[in-house]
Amino acid sequence: MHLNKHLSCLALAALLVSCNLKNKPGKYDNEEGIAADSNSKTNKKTTNTPKIAGAIAPIISERISGGATIFMNPGSEPLASLLDYIPLRCAPVKKDWYPVSVDFDITKEEFSKPLFHKGRKIKVNGVAAGTLQRDIKLPVSTNGEKMWATINGYTEKKNIRNGTIIETALSSFLKQHAGRSTDDMQPFIRNFKLEEETTLKPYILYFNYESGIDDPSPLYRLALVFQGKQLIGVLHSRPLQLDGSSTRRLQRGFTISYLNGIDKTLKEDFAVKFNKFIVSVD
């Protein structure tokens, strides 16, 4: 069993690090060496991929592919240019454009007077991340330890690494792994840092939240649904392609994609429990 877990971790790592990540591991404090660039023309593995020891750091936001411009609105005035592999949050894609949000480091003086000028170099967690393309006043925040400003805008769909989009990564993972138990899915759960929800007993959900760009109180984005220790389906708020699955619409814009062979009574039971639960959530 230990060997199988180890092989699953390595397989997921190979899926997620199939691009050239030279000098990128450890640059950000919550993610390293985890993106797959399926937008690349070659999409070949290289000798520069970081070594994996046990598990890799979790993916908790999408990443820029190659470099990108953030616009005020799709195709309008540029706000900032970002370097390759910079982390940012993405709302659901709209006509090949992602609404995005990215935080960058600021000083105490900038926190007091948050007017930023064209040409200012920006950093994310101390690492060079790009350049502002216009004079702009931005919202600022602090957690008591650090301060940051937030750029909200749009970037083209092609600028986001597919391997860091959880829906794409899950579809690929399930195609490459036959097992559907909790143990089988642990590499994916860990590498996307999914949280556990046990409210809907006997079901256990491993989930992440929406980006929060469109809603300050975001609900689930994606959740693996287990009954006992077996995956029975995937709950999602964004489009998801799972081969051989059957879908059912649920309350508040959610869909459940049930795996093949799931009993009809079980499907109905989960749908009823989830609908009752989600309509009670603020």
Short mmCIF file of C-alpha atoms in Angstrom, two decimals:
data_model
loop_
_atom_site.label_atom_id
_atom_site.label_comp_id
_atom_site.label_asym_id
_atom_site.label_seq_id
_atom_site.Cartn_x
_atom_site.Cartn_y
_atom_site.Cartn_z
CA MET A 1 0.00 0.00 0.00
CA HIS A 2 2.84 2.40 0.86
CA LEU A 3 4.47 1.70 -2.49
CA ASN A 4 1.21 2.34 -4.33
CA LYS A 5 0.80 5.70 -2.59
CA HIS A 6 4.36 6.63 -3.47
CA LEU A 7 3.84 5.71 -7.11
CA SER A 8 0.61 7.73 -7.21
CA CYS A 9 2.44 10.79 -5.85
CA LEU A 10 5.15 10.42 -8.47
CA ALA A 11 2.57 10.01 -11.24
CA LEU A 12 0.75 13.17 -10.20
CA ALA A 13 4.04 15.01 -9.94
CA ALA A 14 4.93 13.98 -13.49
CA LEU A 15 1.57 15.28 -14.70
CA LEU A 16 1.97 18.63 -12.99
CA VAL A 17 5.60 19.42 -13.73
CA SER A 18 5.79 18.67 -17.43
CA CYS A 19 7.14 22.11 -18.28
CA ASN A 20 10.51 23.77 -17.84
CA LEU A 21 10.55 25.17 -14.30
CA LYS A 22 14.23 26.05 -14.06
CA ASN A 23 14.92 28.37 -11.08
CA LYS A 24 11.23 28.45 -10.11
CA PRO A 25 10.87 26.06 -7.12
CA GLY A 26 10.50 27.79 -3.76
CA LYS A 27 9.94 31.27 -5.19
CA TYR A 28 6.47 31.55 -3.70
CA ASP A 29 5.60 30.65 -0.16
CA ASN A 30 2.70 28.31 -0.93
CA GLU A 31 3.40 26.70 -4.30
CA GLU A 32 6.42 25.32 -6.10
CA GLY A 33 7.12 23.15 -9.10
CA ILE A 34 3.51 22.20 -9.76
CA ALA A 35 2.29 23.53 -13.10
CA ALA A 36 1.81 21.67 -16.35
CA ASP A 37 1.92 23.78 -19.48
CA SER A 38 -0.46 22.14 -21.94
CA ASN A 39 -0.54 25.45 -23.85
CA SER A 40 3.09 24.85 -24.82
CA LYS A 41 3.78 23.93 -28.43
CA THR A 42 6.01 21.04 -27.41
CA ASN A 43 4.73 20.17 -23.90
CA LYS A 44 7.85 18.02 -23.43
CA LYS A 45 9.40 17.03 -20.12
CA THR A 46 12.76 18.58 -19.43
CA THR A 47 15.70 17.79 -17.22
CA ASN A 48 15.06 20.97 -15.24
CA THR A 49 11.94 19.80 -13.44
CA PRO A 50 12.34 19.99 -9.64
CA LYS A 51 12.99 16.84 -7.67
CA ILE A 52 10.03 15.48 -5.73
CA ALA A 53 10.55 14.15 -2.22
CA GLY A 54 7.35 12.57 -0.90
CA ALA A 55 4.73 15.17 -1.75
CA ILE A 56 4.87 18.41 -3.69
CA ALA A 57 3.65 21.81 -2.54
CA PRO A 58 -0.09 22.46 -3.03
CA ILE A 59 -1.66 24.31 -5.93
CA ILE A 60 -3.93 26.95 -4.45
CA SER A 61 -4.19 29.32 -7.41
CA GLU A 62 -3.70 29.37 -11.14
CA ARG A 63 -0.38 30.35 -12.75
CA ILE A 64 0.62 32.52 -15.69
CA SER A 65 1.90 30.70 -18.76
CA GLY A 66 4.94 32.35 -20.33
CA GLY A 67 3.92 35.91 -19.48
CA ALA A 68 0.70 37.91 -19.74
CA THR A 69 -0.92 41.32 -19.79
CA ILE A 70 -3.68 42.18 -17.34
CA PHE A 71 -6.28 44.54 -18.83
CA MET A 72 -8.92 46.74 -17.21
CA ASN A 73 -11.49 45.06 -19.47
CA PRO A 74 -11.03 42.44 -22.20
CA GLY A 75 -8.76 43.98 -24.85
CA SER A 76 -8.88 47.49 -23.33
CA GLU A 77 -6.22 49.49 -21.47
CA PRO A 78 -3.40 47.40 -19.98
CA LEU A 79 -2.98 47.47 -16.20
CA ALA A 80 0.12 45.34 -15.72
CA SER A 81 2.41 42.88 -17.43
CA LEU A 82 3.16 39.69 -15.50
CA LEU A 83 6.07 37.29 -15.80
CA ASP A 84 5.89 33.55 -16.35
CA TYR A 85 4.52 31.38 -13.53
CA ILE A 86 3.12 34.22 -11.40
CA PRO A 87 0.22 33.07 -9.13
CA LEU A 88 -3.17 34.74 -9.49
CA ARG A 89 -6.84 34.00 -8.88
CA CYS A 90 -9.19 33.31 -11.79
CA ALA A 91 -12.97 33.59 -11.86
CA PRO A 92 -14.90 31.50 -14.43
CA VAL A 93 -13.75 32.18 -17.99
CA LYS A 94 -15.96 34.46 -20.11
CA LYS A 95 -15.58 34.35 -23.90
CA ASP A 96 -11.91 33.29 -23.69
CA TRP A 97 -11.08 35.88 -21.02
CA TYR A 98 -10.51 35.21 -17.32
CA PRO A 99 -11.45 37.81 -14.71
CA VAL A 100 -8.33 37.74 -12.52
CA SER A 101 -6.93 39.14 -9.31
CA VAL A 102 -3.29 39.31 -8.25
CA ASP A 103 -1.71 40.65 -5.03
CA PHE A 104 1.70 42.31 -4.95
CA ASP A 105 3.96 43.51 -2.16
CA ILE A 106 3.87 47.16 -1.08
CA THR A 107 5.61 49.43 1.45
CA LYS A 108 4.16 51.17 4.51
CA GLU A 109 4.20 54.45 2.60
CA GLU A 110 2.24 52.92 -0.28
CA PHE A 111 -0.22 51.41 2.17
CA SER A 112 -0.93 54.92 3.47
CA LYS A 113 -1.08 56.48 -0.01
CA PRO A 114 -2.01 53.70 -2.48
CA LEU A 115 -1.38 55.56 -5.75
CA PHE A 116 0.93 53.55 -7.98
CA HIS A 117 2.71 54.78 -11.09
CA LYS A 118 3.34 53.40 -14.54
CA GLY A 119 6.63 51.53 -14.74
CA ARG A 120 6.63 50.43 -11.10
CA LYS A 121 8.16 46.98 -10.76
CA ILE A 122 5.98 44.62 -8.73
CA LYS A 123 6.87 41.63 -6.60
CA VAL A 124 4.84 38.70 -5.27
CA ASN A 125 6.16 37.34 -1.96
CA GLY A 126 9.44 39.09 -2.63
CA VAL A 127 9.91 37.73 -6.15
CA ALA A 128 9.93 39.86 -9.32
CA ALA A 129 6.48 39.49 -10.89
CA GLY A 130 6.04 42.19 -13.54
CA THR A 131 5.45 45.88 -14.20
CA LEU A 132 2.54 48.31 -13.87
CA GLN A 133 1.44 49.72 -17.21
CA ARG A 134 -0.44 52.80 -16.00
CA ASP A 135 -0.86 55.16 -13.07
CA ILE A 136 -3.56 53.70 -10.86
CA LYS A 137 -5.02 53.76 -7.36
CA LEU A 138 -5.47 50.24 -5.99
CA PRO A 139 -7.11 48.65 -2.94
CA VAL A 140 -4.60 47.67 -0.25
CA SER A 141 -4.69 45.16 2.62
CA THR A 142 -2.61 43.88 5.50
CA ASN A 143 -2.62 40.83 7.75
CA GLY A 144 -0.43 42.46 10.38
CA GLU A 145 2.72 40.87 9.00
CA LYS A 146 2.78 42.05 5.40
CA MET A 147 0.97 44.54 3.16
CA TRP A 148 -0.21 44.16 -0.40
CA ALA A 149 -2.16 45.86 -3.18
CA THR A 150 -4.58 44.02 -5.46
CA ILE A 151 -4.89 44.30 -9.23
CA ASN A 152 -8.27 43.27 -10.59
CA GLY A 153 -8.65 42.86 -14.33
CA TYR A 154 -8.77 40.39 -17.21
CA THR A 155 -6.34 38.18 -19.10
CA GLU A 156 -6.75 35.87 -22.06
CA LYS A 157 -7.55 32.21 -21.47
CA LYS A 158 -4.36 31.13 -23.27
CA ASN A 159 -2.27 32.92 -20.62
CA ILE A 160 -3.20 30.47 -17.83
CA ARG A 161 -1.36 27.16 -17.36
CA ASN A 162 -3.87 24.36 -17.85
CA GLY A 163 -2.14 22.13 -15.30
CA THR A 164 -2.95 24.63 -12.55
CA ILE A 165 -6.68 24.68 -13.39
CA ILE A 166 -8.20 22.17 -10.98
CA GLU A 167 -10.98 20.98 -13.32
CA THR A 168 -8.47 20.17 -16.08
CA ALA A 169 -6.05 18.54 -13.66
CA LEU A 170 -8.76 16.33 -12.13
CA SER A 171 -9.95 15.12 -15.52
CA SER A 172 -6.37 14.17 -16.43
CA PHE A 173 -5.73 12.52 -13.06
CA LEU A 174 -8.81 10.30 -13.28
CA LYS A 175 -7.89 9.24 -16.83
CA GLN A 176 -4.42 8.18 -15.68
CA HIS A 177 -5.41 6.47 -12.40
CA ALA A 178 -7.86 3.58 -12.13
CA GLY A 179 -8.32 3.69 -8.35
CA ARG A 180 -11.19 5.68 -6.84
CA SER A 181 -10.70 5.11 -3.11
CA THR A 182 -9.83 7.84 -0.62
CA ASP A 183 -6.27 6.51 -0.52
CA ASP A 184 -6.06 6.52 -4.32
CA MET A 185 -7.17 10.15 -4.45
CA GLN A 186 -4.91 11.42 -1.64
CA PRO A 187 -2.16 12.67 -4.00
CA PHE A 188 -4.70 14.88 -5.77
CA ILE A 189 -6.31 16.01 -2.49
CA ARG A 190 -2.94 16.99 -1.04
CA ASN A 191 -1.61 18.66 -4.14
CA PHE A 192 -4.64 20.91 -4.49
CA LYS A 193 -4.86 21.39 -0.71
CA LEU A 194 -8.52 20.36 -0.60
CA GLU A 195 -10.35 20.81 2.68
CA GLU A 196 -12.51 18.14 4.31
CA GLU A 197 -16.24 18.59 4.91
CA THR A 198 -18.13 16.01 7.00
CA THR A 199 -21.46 17.82 7.46
CA LEU A 200 -23.30 15.70 4.89
CA LYS A 201 -22.89 12.32 6.59
CA PRO A 202 -22.43 9.61 5.44
CA TYR A 203 -20.74 11.58 2.65
CA ILE A 204 -17.33 13.21 2.94
CA LEU A 205 -16.38 16.09 0.65
CA TYR A 206 -12.86 17.27 -0.19
CA PHE A 207 -13.24 20.73 -1.64
CA ASN A 208 -11.81 24.12 -2.52
CA TYR A 209 -13.60 27.47 -2.71
CA GLU A 210 -14.35 29.73 -5.65
CA SER A 211 -11.89 32.58 -6.28
CA GLY A 212 -13.93 35.25 -4.47
CA ILE A 213 -13.56 37.68 -7.37
CA ASP A 214 -17.28 37.67 -8.22
CA ASP A 215 -18.53 36.93 -4.70
CA PRO A 216 -16.96 38.08 -1.40
CA SER A 217 -18.49 34.99 0.28
CA PRO A 218 -17.55 32.26 -2.18
CA LEU A 219 -19.03 28.77 -2.15
CA TYR A 220 -17.46 25.54 -3.36
CA ARG A 221 -15.67 25.47 -6.70
CA LEU A 222 -15.02 21.73 -6.83
CA ALA A 223 -15.53 18.89 -4.36
CA LEU A 224 -14.70 15.20 -4.48
CA VAL A 225 -17.67 13.32 -3.00
CA PHE A 226 -16.97 10.08 -1.13
CA GLN A 227 -19.39 7.57 0.36
CA GLY A 228 -17.52 5.37 2.77
CA LYS A 229 -14.04 5.41 1.25
CA GLN A 230 -15.09 5.37 -2.40
CA LEU A 231 -15.39 8.32 -4.76
CA ILE A 232 -18.95 8.47 -6.10
CA GLY A 233 -18.84 11.79 -7.94
CA VAL A 234 -17.52 15.30 -8.31
CA LEU A 235 -19.47 18.40 -7.30
CA HIS A 236 -18.58 21.46 -9.34
CA SER A 237 -19.63 25.03 -10.07
CA ARG A 238 -17.56 25.36 -13.27
CA PRO A 239 -17.67 23.19 -16.40
CA LEU A 240 -16.03 19.80 -15.91
CA GLN A 241 -15.48 16.98 -18.39
CA LEU A 242 -15.37 13.51 -16.82
CA ASP A 243 -15.46 10.57 -19.22
CA GLY A 244 -18.40 8.25 -18.65
CA SER A 245 -20.02 10.33 -15.91
CA SER A 246 -23.71 11.25 -15.59
CA THR A 247 -24.63 14.75 -14.44
CA ARG A 248 -27.40 16.24 -12.37
CA ARG A 249 -28.09 19.90 -11.73
CA LEU A 250 -28.35 20.93 -8.08
CA GLN A 251 -29.35 24.08 -6.22
CA ARG A 252 -27.41 27.39 -6.45
CA GLY A 253 -25.79 26.60 -9.77
CA PHE A 254 -24.00 23.40 -8.78
CA THR A 255 -23.68 20.21 -10.80
CA ILE A 256 -22.82 16.72 -9.58
CA SER A 257 -21.04 14.40 -12.02
CA TYR A 258 -21.61 10.84 -10.78
CA LEU A 259 -19.15 8.11 -11.70
CA ASN A 260 -20.32 5.07 -13.64
CA GLY A 261 -22.06 2.33 -11.66
CA ILE A 262 -23.32 4.48 -8.78
CA ASP A 263 -26.67 3.27 -7.45
CA LYS A 264 -29.67 5.45 -8.32
CA THR A 265 -30.82 5.54 -4.70
CA LEU A 266 -27.41 6.76 -3.57
CA LYS A 267 -27.43 9.50 -6.21
CA GLU A 268 -30.84 10.69 -5.08
CA ASP A 269 -29.88 10.62 -1.40
CA PHE A 270 -26.81 12.78 -1.94
CA ALA A 271 -28.68 15.24 -4.16
CA VAL A 272 -31.42 15.73 -1.56
CA LYS A 273 -28.94 16.17 1.31
CA PHE A 274 -26.73 18.59 -0.63
CA ASN A 275 -29.64 20.73 -1.87
CA LYS A 276 -30.99 21.06 1.65
CA PHE A 277 -27.55 21.96 2.95
CA ILE A 278 -26.54 24.48 0.28
CA VAL A 279 -29.73 26.53 0.36
CA SER A 280 -29.21 27.03 4.10
CA VAL A 281 -25.71 28.48 3.60
CA ASP A 282 -25.33 32.26 3.50
#
